[in-house]
Coordinates of C-alpha atoms in Angstrom, one line a residue:
Chain A
M1 CA -38.8 6.2 10.4
S2 CA -39.8 5.3 6.9
V3 CA -37.3 3.8 4.4
M4 CA -34.3 6.1 4.1
T5 CA -32.9 7.4 0.8
H6 CA -29.2 7.1 -0.1
E7 CA -28.5 10.7 0.9
E8 CA -30.2 10.3 4.2
T9 CA -28.2 7.3 5.1
E10 CA -25.0 9.0 4.1
A11 CA -25.9 12.0 6.1
L12 CA -26.6 9.8 9.1
I13 CA -23.1 8.2 8.8
Q14 CA -21.5 11.7 8.7
E15 CA -23.5 12.8 11.7
V16 CA -22.6 9.8 13.8
L17 CA -18.9 10.2 12.9
E18 CA -18.9 13.9 13.9
V19 CA -17.7 13.2 17.4
Y20 CA -14.5 11.4 16.4
P21 CA -11.1 13.2 16.0
E22 CA -10.1 13.8 12.4
T23 CA -8.0 10.7 11.7
A24 CA -10.4 8.4 13.5
K25 CA -13.2 9.9 11.5
A26 CA -11.4 9.4 8.2
D27 CA -10.6 5.8 9.1
R28 CA -14.1 4.8 10.4
A29 CA -15.8 6.5 7.4
K30 CA -14.2 3.8 5.2
H31 CA -16.0 1.1 7.1
L32 CA -19.5 2.5 6.9
T33 CA -21.6 2.8 3.7
A34 CA -25.0 3.1 2.3
N35 CA -25.7 0.1 0.2
D36 CA -25.8 0.5 -3.5
Q37 CA -26.7 -2.6 -5.5
E38 CA -25.2 -1.1 -8.6
V39 CA -21.7 -1.5 -7.1
E40 CA -20.1 -4.7 -8.3
Q41 CA -17.1 -4.8 -6.0
S42 CA -17.4 -4.0 -2.3
K43 CA -13.9 -2.7 -2.1
K44 CA -15.1 0.5 -3.9
C45 CA -17.4 1.4 -1.1
I46 CA -16.3 -0.4 2.1
T47 CA -13.0 -1.3 3.7
S48 CA -12.9 -4.5 5.8
N49 CA -10.5 -6.8 7.6
R50 CA -8.4 -3.9 9.0
K51 CA -7.1 -3.4 12.5
S52 CA -9.7 -1.9 14.9
L53 CA -8.8 1.6 16.2
P54 CA -7.4 1.8 19.7
G55 CA -9.9 3.4 22.0
V56 CA -13.1 2.3 20.3
M57 CA -15.3 -0.6 21.5
T58 CA -15.0 -3.6 19.2
V59 CA -16.5 -7.0 19.6
R60 CA -13.9 -8.9 17.7
G61 CA -12.1 -12.0 18.9
C62 CA -8.6 -13.3 18.4
A63 CA -6.9 -15.9 16.3
Y64 CA -7.0 -18.4 19.1
A65 CA -10.8 -17.9 19.3
G66 CA -11.1 -18.5 15.6
S67 CA -9.1 -21.7 15.7
K68 CA -10.0 -23.3 19.0
G69 CA -13.5 -21.9 19.4
V70 CA -14.7 -22.2 15.8
V71 CA -12.9 -24.6 13.5
W72 CA -11.1 -27.2 15.8
G73 CA -13.2 -27.0 18.9
P74 CA -16.3 -28.7 17.6
I75 CA -14.4 -31.8 16.4
K76 CA -15.7 -33.9 19.2
D77 CA -13.4 -37.0 19.3
M78 CA -10.1 -35.0 19.5
I79 CA -8.7 -33.3 22.5
H80 CA -7.9 -29.7 22.0
I81 CA -5.3 -28.4 24.4
S82 CA -5.4 -24.7 25.1
H83 CA -1.6 -24.4 25.4
G84 CA -0.6 -21.5 27.5
P85 CA -2.1 -19.7 30.6
V86 CA -5.3 -21.1 31.9
G87 CA -7.7 -18.2 31.2
C88 CA -8.1 -18.5 27.4
G89 CA -9.4 -22.0 27.7
Q90 CA -11.4 -21.6 30.8
Y91 CA -13.3 -18.5 29.8
S92 CA -14.2 -19.9 26.4
R93 CA -15.0 -23.4 27.7
A94 CA -18.3 -24.7 26.3
G95 CA -19.4 -21.2 25.5
R96 CA -20.5 -22.1 22.0
R97 CA -23.4 -24.5 21.9
N98 CA -21.9 -26.9 19.3
Y99 CA -24.1 -29.9 20.1
Y100 CA -22.7 -33.4 19.7
V101 CA -23.5 -37.0 20.4
G102 CA -21.3 -39.0 22.6
S103 CA -20.2 -39.4 26.2
T104 CA -18.2 -36.4 27.3
G105 CA -14.9 -37.5 28.9
I106 CA -15.1 -41.0 27.4
N107 CA -15.1 -40.8 23.7
T108 CA -16.0 -37.1 23.1
F109 CA -14.4 -34.0 24.7
G110 CA -16.3 -31.1 23.2
T111 CA -17.3 -29.3 26.4
M112 CA -14.2 -30.0 28.4
N113 CA -11.2 -27.7 29.0
F114 CA -7.7 -29.0 28.6
T115 CA -5.0 -26.5 29.3
S116 CA -1.3 -26.6 30.1
D117 CA -1.8 -23.9 32.7
F118 CA 1.4 -21.9 32.1
Q119 CA 3.2 -20.6 35.1
E120 CA 6.1 -18.2 35.4
K121 CA 8.6 -21.0 35.2
D122 CA 7.1 -22.2 31.9
I123 CA 7.5 -18.8 30.4
V124 CA 11.1 -18.5 31.6
F125 CA 12.3 -22.0 30.8
G126 CA 9.8 -23.0 28.0
G127 CA 6.8 -25.3 28.1
D128 CA 7.7 -28.0 25.7
K129 CA 8.5 -30.6 28.4
K130 CA 5.2 -29.8 30.1
L131 CA 3.4 -30.2 26.9
E132 CA 4.9 -33.5 26.1
Q133 CA 4.2 -34.8 29.6
M134 CA 0.7 -33.5 29.4
I135 CA -0.1 -35.2 26.0
M136 CA 1.1 -38.5 27.4
E137 CA -0.9 -38.2 30.6
M138 CA -4.0 -37.2 28.6
N139 CA -3.7 -40.1 26.4
Q140 CA -3.5 -42.4 29.5
L141 CA -6.5 -40.8 31.1
F142 CA -8.6 -40.5 27.9
P143 CA -7.5 -43.5 25.8
L144 CA -10.5 -43.2 23.4
N145 CA -9.4 -39.9 22.0
K146 CA -8.7 -40.0 18.3
G147 CA -6.1 -37.3 18.2
I148 CA -4.8 -34.2 19.9
T149 CA -4.4 -30.6 18.8
V150 CA -2.2 -28.0 20.4
Q151 CA -4.0 -24.6 20.2
S152 CA -1.3 -22.0 21.0
E153 CA -2.1 -19.0 23.1
C154 CA -0.2 -15.8 22.8
P155 CA 2.9 -16.7 25.1
I156 CA 3.8 -19.7 23.0
G157 CA 4.6 -17.5 20.0
L158 CA 6.3 -14.9 22.2
I159 CA 8.7 -17.3 23.9
G160 CA 9.2 -19.4 20.8
D161 CA 8.3 -22.9 22.0
D162 CA 8.8 -25.6 19.4
I163 CA 5.4 -27.2 19.6
E164 CA 5.8 -28.7 16.1
A165 CA 8.7 -30.9 17.4
V166 CA 6.8 -32.0 20.4
S167 CA 3.8 -32.8 18.2
K168 CA 5.8 -34.9 15.8
R169 CA 7.5 -36.8 18.6
T170 CA 4.3 -37.6 20.5
A171 CA 2.4 -38.4 17.4
K172 CA 4.9 -41.1 16.6
E173 CA 4.8 -42.5 20.0
L174 CA 1.0 -42.5 20.4
E175 CA 0.4 -43.4 16.7
K176 CA -2.3 -40.7 16.7
P177 CA -2.3 -37.4 14.9
V178 CA -1.0 -34.6 17.1
V179 CA -1.6 -31.3 15.4
P180 CA 0.3 -28.1 16.3
V181 CA -1.8 -25.0 15.5
R182 CA 0.0 -21.7 15.5
C183 CA -3.0 -19.6 16.3
E184 CA -1.5 -17.2 18.9
G185 CA -4.0 -14.6 19.7
F186 CA -1.9 -11.7 18.5
R187 CA -1.9 -12.8 14.9
G188 CA -4.1 -10.9 12.5
V189 CA -6.7 -8.4 13.2
S190 CA -9.6 -10.6 14.3
Q191 CA -10.6 -14.3 14.6
S192 CA -10.7 -14.5 10.9
L193 CA -7.0 -15.2 10.6
G194 CA -7.5 -18.0 13.2
H195 CA -9.9 -19.6 10.9
H196 CA -7.4 -19.5 8.1
I197 CA -4.6 -20.8 10.3
A198 CA -6.8 -23.7 11.5
N199 CA -7.8 -24.5 7.9
D200 CA -4.1 -24.6 6.9
A201 CA -3.4 -26.9 9.9
I202 CA -6.1 -29.3 8.7
R203 CA -4.7 -29.2 5.2
D204 CA -1.1 -29.9 6.4
W205 CA -1.7 -32.4 9.2
I206 CA -5.1 -34.2 8.7
L207 CA -6.6 -34.0 5.2
D208 CA -4.2 -36.3 3.3
A209 CA -4.1 -39.0 6.0
R210 CA -6.2 -41.4 4.0
D211 CA -5.1 -40.5 0.5
N212 CA -3.9 -44.1 -0.3
D213 CA -6.6 -45.8 1.7
N214 CA -9.5 -47.0 -0.4
S215 CA -11.3 -48.9 2.3
F216 CA -14.0 -46.2 2.5
E217 CA -16.7 -47.1 0.0
S218 CA -17.9 -44.0 -1.6
T219 CA -21.2 -43.6 -3.6
P220 CA -22.0 -41.1 -6.3
Y221 CA -24.2 -39.2 -3.9
D222 CA -21.7 -38.4 -1.2
V223 CA -21.7 -34.8 0.1
T224 CA -20.2 -33.1 3.1
I225 CA -21.5 -30.3 5.3
I226 CA -18.7 -27.8 5.8
G227 CA -18.8 -24.8 8.1
D228 CA -22.0 -25.7 10.0
Y229 CA -21.1 -25.6 13.6
N230 CA -24.3 -27.3 14.8
I231 CA -25.3 -24.4 17.1
G232 CA -28.4 -25.7 18.9
G233 CA -28.5 -28.6 16.4
D234 CA -28.3 -26.6 13.1
A235 CA -26.3 -29.2 11.2
W236 CA -28.7 -32.0 12.1
A237 CA -31.6 -30.0 10.8
S238 CA -29.7 -29.4 7.6
R239 CA -28.5 -33.0 7.3
T240 CA -32.0 -34.5 7.4
L241 CA -33.0 -32.4 4.4
L242 CA -30.0 -33.5 2.4
E243 CA -30.6 -37.2 3.3
E244 CA -34.3 -36.9 2.4
M245 CA -33.4 -35.8 -1.1
G246 CA -31.3 -38.9 -1.6
L247 CA -27.8 -37.7 -0.8
R248 CA -25.4 -39.3 1.7
V249 CA -23.8 -36.9 4.2
I250 CA -20.3 -38.4 4.9
A251 CA -18.9 -35.6 7.0
Q252 CA -19.9 -32.7 9.2
W253 CA -17.3 -30.0 9.7
S254 CA -17.1 -29.2 12.4
G255 CA -20.3 -29.4 14.4
D256 CA -20.7 -32.9 15.7
G257 CA -17.7 -33.8 13.5
T258 CA -15.1 -36.5 14.0
L259 CA -11.5 -36.9 12.8
A260 CA -12.5 -39.8 10.6
E261 CA -15.1 -37.7 8.8
M262 CA -12.5 -35.0 8.1
E263 CA -10.1 -37.5 6.7
N264 CA -12.7 -39.0 4.4
T265 CA -13.9 -35.6 3.1
P266 CA -11.7 -35.7 0.0
K267 CA -13.7 -38.7 -1.1
A268 CA -17.0 -36.7 -1.3
K269 CA -18.5 -35.7 -4.6
L270 CA -19.5 -32.2 -3.4
N271 CA -18.5 -30.0 -0.5
L272 CA -21.5 -28.0 0.8
L273 CA -20.2 -24.8 2.4
H274 CA -22.3 -23.0 4.9
C275 CA -19.9 -20.7 6.6
Y276 CA -17.9 -19.3 3.7
R277 CA -15.7 -17.1 5.8
S278 CA -14.3 -19.7 8.1
M279 CA -14.0 -22.7 5.7
N280 CA -13.6 -21.4 2.2
Y281 CA -9.8 -21.9 2.4
I282 CA -10.0 -25.7 2.9
S283 CA -12.8 -26.0 0.3
R284 CA -10.7 -24.2 -2.3
H285 CA -7.8 -26.5 -1.4
M286 CA -9.8 -29.6 -1.8
E287 CA -11.1 -28.4 -5.2
E288 CA -7.6 -27.9 -6.4
K289 CA -6.0 -31.0 -5.0
Y290 CA -8.8 -33.6 -5.1
G291 CA -11.2 -32.0 -7.7
V292 CA -14.1 -31.9 -5.2
P293 CA -16.3 -29.0 -6.2
W294 CA -17.8 -26.8 -3.5
M295 CA -20.8 -24.5 -3.3
E296 CA -22.2 -22.1 -0.8
Y297 CA -25.7 -22.8 0.4
N298 CA -28.1 -21.1 2.6
F299 CA -30.6 -23.0 4.8
F300 CA -32.3 -20.0 6.4
G301 CA -36.0 -19.5 5.5
P302 CA -38.0 -21.5 2.9
T303 CA -37.2 -19.3 -0.1
K304 CA -33.5 -19.7 0.3
I305 CA -33.8 -23.4 1.3
A306 CA -35.7 -24.2 -1.9
D307 CA -33.1 -22.2 -4.0
S308 CA -30.2 -24.0 -2.3
L309 CA -31.8 -27.5 -2.5
R310 CA -32.3 -27.0 -6.3
E311 CA -28.8 -25.7 -6.7
I312 CA -27.3 -28.6 -4.8
A313 CA -29.4 -31.0 -6.9
G314 CA -28.0 -29.4 -10.0
F315 CA -24.7 -31.1 -9.3
F316 CA -26.3 -34.5 -9.4
D317 CA -28.6 -36.6 -11.7
D318 CA -32.4 -36.6 -12.2
K319 CA -33.0 -38.8 -9.2
I320 CA -31.6 -36.2 -6.8
K321 CA -33.3 -33.4 -8.7
A322 CA -36.6 -35.1 -8.2
G323 CA -35.6 -35.7 -4.6
A324 CA -35.1 -32.0 -4.1
E325 CA -38.6 -31.2 -5.5
R326 CA -40.1 -33.9 -3.3
V327 CA -38.5 -32.5 -0.2
I328 CA -39.6 -28.9 -1.0
E329 CA -43.2 -30.2 -1.6
K330 CA -43.2 -32.3 1.5
Y331 CA -42.5 -29.4 3.8
Q332 CA -44.6 -26.8 1.9
A333 CA -47.7 -27.2 4.0
E334 CA -45.6 -27.0 7.1
Y335 CA -43.7 -23.8 6.3
E336 CA -46.8 -22.1 4.8
A337 CA -48.6 -22.7 8.0
V338 CA -45.6 -21.1 9.9
I339 CA -45.7 -18.1 7.6
A340 CA -49.5 -17.8 7.8
K341 CA -49.3 -17.8 11.6
Y342 CA -46.4 -15.4 12.2
R343 CA -46.3 -13.1 9.1
P344 CA -49.3 -11.0 10.2
R345 CA -47.6 -10.5 13.5
L346 CA -44.2 -9.5 12.1
E347 CA -45.1 -7.9 8.8
G348 CA -43.2 -4.7 8.0
K349 CA -41.0 -4.8 11.1
K350 CA -37.4 -3.5 10.6
V351 CA -34.4 -5.4 11.7
M352 CA -30.8 -4.5 12.2
L353 CA -28.1 -7.2 12.3
Y354 CA -24.5 -7.2 13.5
V355 CA -23.0 -10.7 13.6
G356 CA -20.0 -12.5 12.2
G357 CA -19.3 -15.1 9.5
L358 CA -22.2 -15.8 7.2
R359 CA -25.3 -14.6 9.1
P360 CA -25.4 -10.9 8.3
R361 CA -26.3 -11.9 4.7
H362 CA -27.8 -15.4 5.1
I363 CA -30.5 -14.6 7.5
I364 CA -31.9 -11.8 5.4
G365 CA -34.0 -14.3 3.4
A366 CA -35.6 -15.8 6.5
Y367 CA -36.7 -12.3 7.7
E368 CA -38.0 -11.5 4.3
D369 CA -40.1 -14.7 4.3
L370 CA -41.7 -13.4 7.4
G371 CA -42.4 -10.0 5.8
M372 CA -39.7 -8.2 7.8
E373 CA -37.1 -5.9 6.4
V374 CA -33.4 -5.8 7.2
V375 CA -32.4 -2.1 7.3
G376 CA -28.8 -2.5 8.5
T377 CA -26.3 -5.3 8.5
G378 CA -22.6 -5.7 9.3
Y379 CA -19.9 -8.1 10.0
E380 CA -17.3 -8.3 12.8
F381 CA -14.5 -9.8 10.8
A382 CA -15.6 -10.1 7.2
H383 CA -13.3 -9.6 4.2
N384 CA -14.1 -8.0 0.8
D385 CA -15.5 -11.2 -0.7
D386 CA -18.2 -11.3 2.1
Y387 CA -19.3 -7.8 1.3
D388 CA -19.4 -8.6 -2.4
R389 CA -21.9 -11.2 -1.6
T390 CA -23.8 -9.0 0.9
I391 CA -24.4 -6.1 -1.5
K392 CA -26.7 -8.1 -3.7
E393 CA -28.8 -9.4 -0.7
M394 CA -29.4 -6.0 0.9
G395 CA -31.9 -3.4 -0.2
N396 CA -30.7 -0.1 -1.7
A397 CA -29.7 2.7 0.7
T398 CA -29.6 0.3 3.7
L399 CA -26.8 0.7 6.1
I400 CA -23.8 -1.5 6.0
Y401 CA -21.2 -1.3 8.8
D402 CA -17.9 -3.2 9.2
D403 CA -16.5 -3.8 12.6
V404 CA -18.9 -1.3 14.0
T405 CA -18.0 0.3 17.3
G406 CA -20.2 0.3 20.3
Y407 CA -20.8 4.0 20.0
E408 CA -21.7 3.9 16.3
F409 CA -24.0 1.0 16.7
E410 CA -25.9 2.7 19.5
E411 CA -26.2 5.9 17.5
F412 CA -27.4 4.1 14.4
V413 CA -30.0 2.3 16.4
K414 CA -31.2 5.6 18.0
R415 CA -31.7 7.1 14.6
I416 CA -33.0 4.2 12.6
K417 CA -35.2 2.9 15.4
P418 CA -35.4 -0.7 14.3
D419 CA -38.1 -3.0 15.7
L420 CA -35.6 -5.8 16.4
I421 CA -31.8 -6.1 16.7
G422 CA -30.0 -9.3 16.1
S423 CA -26.4 -9.4 17.5
G424 CA -24.4 -11.0 20.3
I425 CA -24.4 -11.1 24.1
K426 CA -22.1 -8.1 24.3
E427 CA -24.8 -5.9 22.7
K428 CA -27.8 -7.6 24.2
Y429 CA -28.3 -5.7 27.4
I430 CA -27.5 -2.3 26.1
F431 CA -30.2 -2.5 23.6
Q432 CA -32.7 -4.2 25.8
K433 CA -32.3 -1.5 28.4
M434 CA -32.9 1.0 25.6
G435 CA -36.2 -0.7 25.1
I436 CA -35.5 -2.4 21.8
P437 CA -36.4 -6.1 21.3
F438 CA -33.2 -8.1 20.9
R439 CA -32.2 -11.6 19.8
Q440 CA -28.7 -13.1 20.1
M441 CA -27.9 -14.3 16.6
H442 CA -24.6 -16.0 17.6
S443 CA -26.1 -18.6 20.0
W444 CA -29.8 -18.2 18.8
D445 CA -30.4 -17.0 22.4
Y446 CA -30.0 -20.5 23.7
S447 CA -32.8 -21.7 21.3
G448 CA -32.4 -23.3 17.9
P449 CA -31.9 -24.9 15.5
Y450 CA -32.6 -22.2 12.9
H451 CA -31.4 -24.0 9.8
G452 CA -33.7 -26.0 7.6
Y453 CA -37.5 -26.1 7.6
D454 CA -37.7 -27.3 11.1
G455 CA -35.4 -24.5 12.2
F456 CA -37.5 -21.9 10.4
A457 CA -40.5 -22.7 12.5
I458 CA -38.4 -22.1 15.6
F459 CA -36.9 -19.0 14.1
A460 CA -40.3 -17.5 13.4
R461 CA -41.6 -18.4 16.9
D462 CA -38.6 -16.9 18.5
M463 CA -38.8 -13.6 16.6
D464 CA -42.5 -13.3 17.4
M465 CA -41.9 -14.1 21.0
T466 CA -39.2 -11.4 21.3
L467 CA -40.9 -8.7 19.2
N468 CA -44.4 -9.0 20.5
N469 CA -43.5 -9.5 24.1
P470 CA -45.7 -7.4 26.3
C471 CA -42.7 -6.3 28.3
W472 CA -41.7 -3.7 25.7
N473 CA -44.7 -1.5 26.7
K474 CA -43.5 -1.6 30.3
I475 CA -40.1 0.0 29.8
K476 CA -41.4 3.4 31.0
A477 CA -42.5 3.9 34.6
P478 CA -46.3 4.3 34.8
W479 CA -46.2 7.8 36.3
L480 CA -43.9 8.9 33.4
Q481 CA -46.3 7.4 30.9
A482 CA -49.2 9.4 32.4
E483 CA -47.2 12.6 32.3
E484 CA -46.4 12.1 28.7
S485 CA -50.0 11.5 27.7
E486 CA -51.0 14.7 29.6
T487 CA -48.6 16.8 27.8
A488 CA -49.8 15.3 24.6
T489 CA -53.4 16.2 25.4
A490 CA -52.3 19.7 26.5
A491 CA -50.5 20.2 23.2
A492 CA -53.5 19.0 21.3
A493 CA -55.8 21.4 23.1
Chain B
M1 CA 3.9 -11.5 -7.9
P2 CA 0.7 -12.8 -6.3
N3 CA -0.3 -16.4 -6.0
V4 CA -3.6 -16.7 -7.8
M5 CA -6.1 -19.6 -7.7
I6 CA -8.0 -19.9 -10.9
R7 CA -11.3 -21.8 -11.0
A8 CA -14.1 -22.3 -13.4
K9 CA -17.3 -20.6 -12.4
N10 CA -20.8 -22.0 -13.0
N11 CA -21.3 -19.6 -15.9
G12 CA -18.2 -20.9 -17.7
K13 CA -16.0 -17.9 -16.9
L14 CA -12.8 -18.2 -15.0
L15 CA -12.5 -16.8 -11.5
F16 CA -9.3 -15.1 -10.5
Y17 CA -8.8 -15.3 -6.7
I18 CA -6.0 -13.8 -4.7
A19 CA -6.3 -15.2 -1.3
K20 CA -4.1 -12.6 0.4
K21 CA -6.3 -9.8 -0.9
D22 CA -9.6 -11.6 -0.8
Q23 CA -10.0 -10.5 -4.4
E24 CA -12.4 -12.4 -6.5
D25 CA -12.7 -11.2 -10.1
E26 CA -13.8 -12.8 -13.4
I27 CA -11.2 -13.1 -16.2
E28 CA -12.5 -11.1 -19.1
S29 CA -9.9 -12.1 -21.7
V30 CA -6.7 -14.0 -22.0
E31 CA -4.0 -13.3 -24.6
T32 CA -3.3 -16.9 -25.5
D33 CA -6.1 -19.4 -24.9
T34 CA -5.7 -22.5 -27.1
E35 CA -5.4 -26.2 -26.3
E36 CA -1.6 -26.0 -26.6
A37 CA -1.0 -22.9 -24.4
W38 CA -2.7 -20.6 -21.9
G39 CA -1.4 -17.4 -20.6
G40 CA 0.0 -14.0 -21.6
V41 CA -1.7 -10.8 -20.5
V42 CA -4.9 -11.5 -18.5
N43 CA -7.6 -8.8 -18.3
L44 CA -9.9 -8.8 -15.3
T45 CA -13.4 -7.4 -15.2
D46 CA -12.3 -4.7 -12.8
G47 CA -9.9 -3.4 -15.4
S48 CA -6.6 -4.6 -13.9
Q49 CA -4.1 -6.6 -15.9
Y50 CA -1.9 -9.5 -14.9
Y51 CA 0.8 -11.4 -16.8
I52 CA 1.9 -15.0 -16.8
D53 CA 4.3 -16.7 -19.2
P54 CA 2.1 -19.0 -21.4
I55 CA 1.8 -22.5 -20.0
S56 CA 1.6 -25.4 -22.3
P57 CA -0.4 -27.5 -22.5
K58 CA -3.3 -25.6 -21.1
P59 CA -3.5 -26.2 -17.3
K60 CA -6.5 -27.9 -15.7
F61 CA -8.5 -25.6 -13.5
P62 CA -8.7 -25.1 -10.5
T63 CA -5.1 -24.5 -10.1
T64 CA -2.8 -22.0 -8.4
L65 CA -0.4 -20.0 -10.5
R66 CA 2.0 -17.2 -10.0
F67 CA 1.2 -14.0 -11.9
K68 CA 3.0 -10.7 -12.4
R69 CA 1.2 -7.4 -12.2
V70 CA 1.3 -5.5 -15.5

C-alpha cells in the first residue's frame, strides 16, 4: 500500500472499530488518530493514560512493574525486596536485560529475586514482623548491600501493612537506607504510575542524603545519564560518547547505577534525560530544588545523535562544543559506512512500532537514517506530553494508537501491511506467524546496544538481518505457492 | 487549585506544567510582571486562564505555585 491520506487513515480506524459495541467503540476511537502535524496539543486528537477497557487485550504492566522492574530494579548495589506473594518477583526476575558490572550476590544484586513470600498467615496477621526479620537476615547474608528497598505488591496495600515504620526502624539499626515504596500493582492504570511513585520515593528517601556533604569534588563538566536502563549495554554506548566530548558522567540512572551515584546526582551541572516518561518527575524536582537543568536527548541514529550532542554542548563552554564536533567527525566515516551498506537493502521499507516509554518517537530518526519510514506508532502507557512530542516526529496522516488492543493492532497490520514491526514479546509470535518480519524493541531481541554510534551499527545490522531474512519467502507451503502462480497465469491468459 | 510548576524554556518563554494533568503549555502573558511582583491573571497559549495573587518579589524559576482557575 502506498502512503495513505488523512481520510484513508481515518476510514481505516472507523472500519477497525466497527466490531466493537457502541460504548467500547466510542471509547477506543479517542485513543486512535491519524497524525496531523498542524495540531499543537495532542489532547485535541488523542486521549491517553486512561484505564484499559475490560475484555480487550492490553499489554500494559502494573505499578509494581514500573517501580521494581524499571526505576529501582537496575540500581545494582541495593537489594530490592518484592514484598508480598512470590509470583510477582519470580516471574519478573532478570527479565529486563539491565546489564551491570559486579559480582552478583556479593556486591551487586540485579538479577536476584528477593521476596517475602507471603502465605495465608501473613495476609491474616500482617507481614511486618516477617519483613523486619527478613531485612535483618538479608543484611547478614549480603553484608555488602548499600541499601534496601521494599517494593510492595498488591496485598500490602490491601491489608494495610505499615512498611514505612519497619523501614524506619531497620534503617536506624542497619545504618543503611531502607526505602518503602508504595507501588502496589492496583494503583493507577499502567506501569506509568509506578514510575512516578518510584521517583517520589527516590525524592523523599534518597536524594537529599548528601545535601550537606561536600566531600564529592564536582567539576564544571559533570553530567548524569537519567532514564537509560542499559538494555544490552545502551548506557555504556551513550556514556563513551559523552566522555569523549569532554564531559564527566557522574551517575547513571538506573542502568548499571549505584546508590552513591544517585545521592551525588544533585551535584551535577546537567541532567541528561533519556526516558522522559519514567524519570521526568525527579528531573523536574532536581531543577526546582537544586537548580540542576535537564534536557531530553536522543541517541538513536546518527542524525539525532549529532543534534543531541550539539544541544548538550550548548549548555557548556567552547571546549565542550569543540568536543562535540570532534566526536561527530570522528564517527562520521564509521556511520556513513553503515548507512552505505544497509540503506540500499532497507530503503523505502515501512515500519510500525508499538512500544512504551520513549521509543515510539525516539527510534523514528534511526529508521529514517536507514531510508525507512515509520507509518504507525503508539505507546502502551504514555501521557499527553509524550504525544505532544510524538506528533512533530511522525509524518502527516500516519497512524497513532494509544494502548492499542491486540485485535486493533492485528487489523491495522493486515491493512497497512508494514515490512517490519517493532514491538514486544507478547506481539512477536502473532506477527511472525502472519509472515511479517518482527523485532522486539523492548529488549532489542536479545541484541544491543542500540544507543550511540556503536549501537547504530548493531541496529542497522539487526534490522537488515530480520527484514531480508530468506525465511519470509518460505511462509507459504510450496504446493500452495505453485497453485497460486497457476491461477495467476490462468487469469493472465 | 492545581499545583503548577513553572520553568523557563530555552526560548525564554515560561512553561506552565500541571503534573496531575500532564499539561505543558507556554505562558503567553502575565498581568503583572515586574521586578517587584509577578502574578495576576496568566494567559496560556491554549487559551485557558489561571489566576494567582501577585508574589513579590518576583519568584525564581523553576518553582511550584498554586494557581486558581479563572
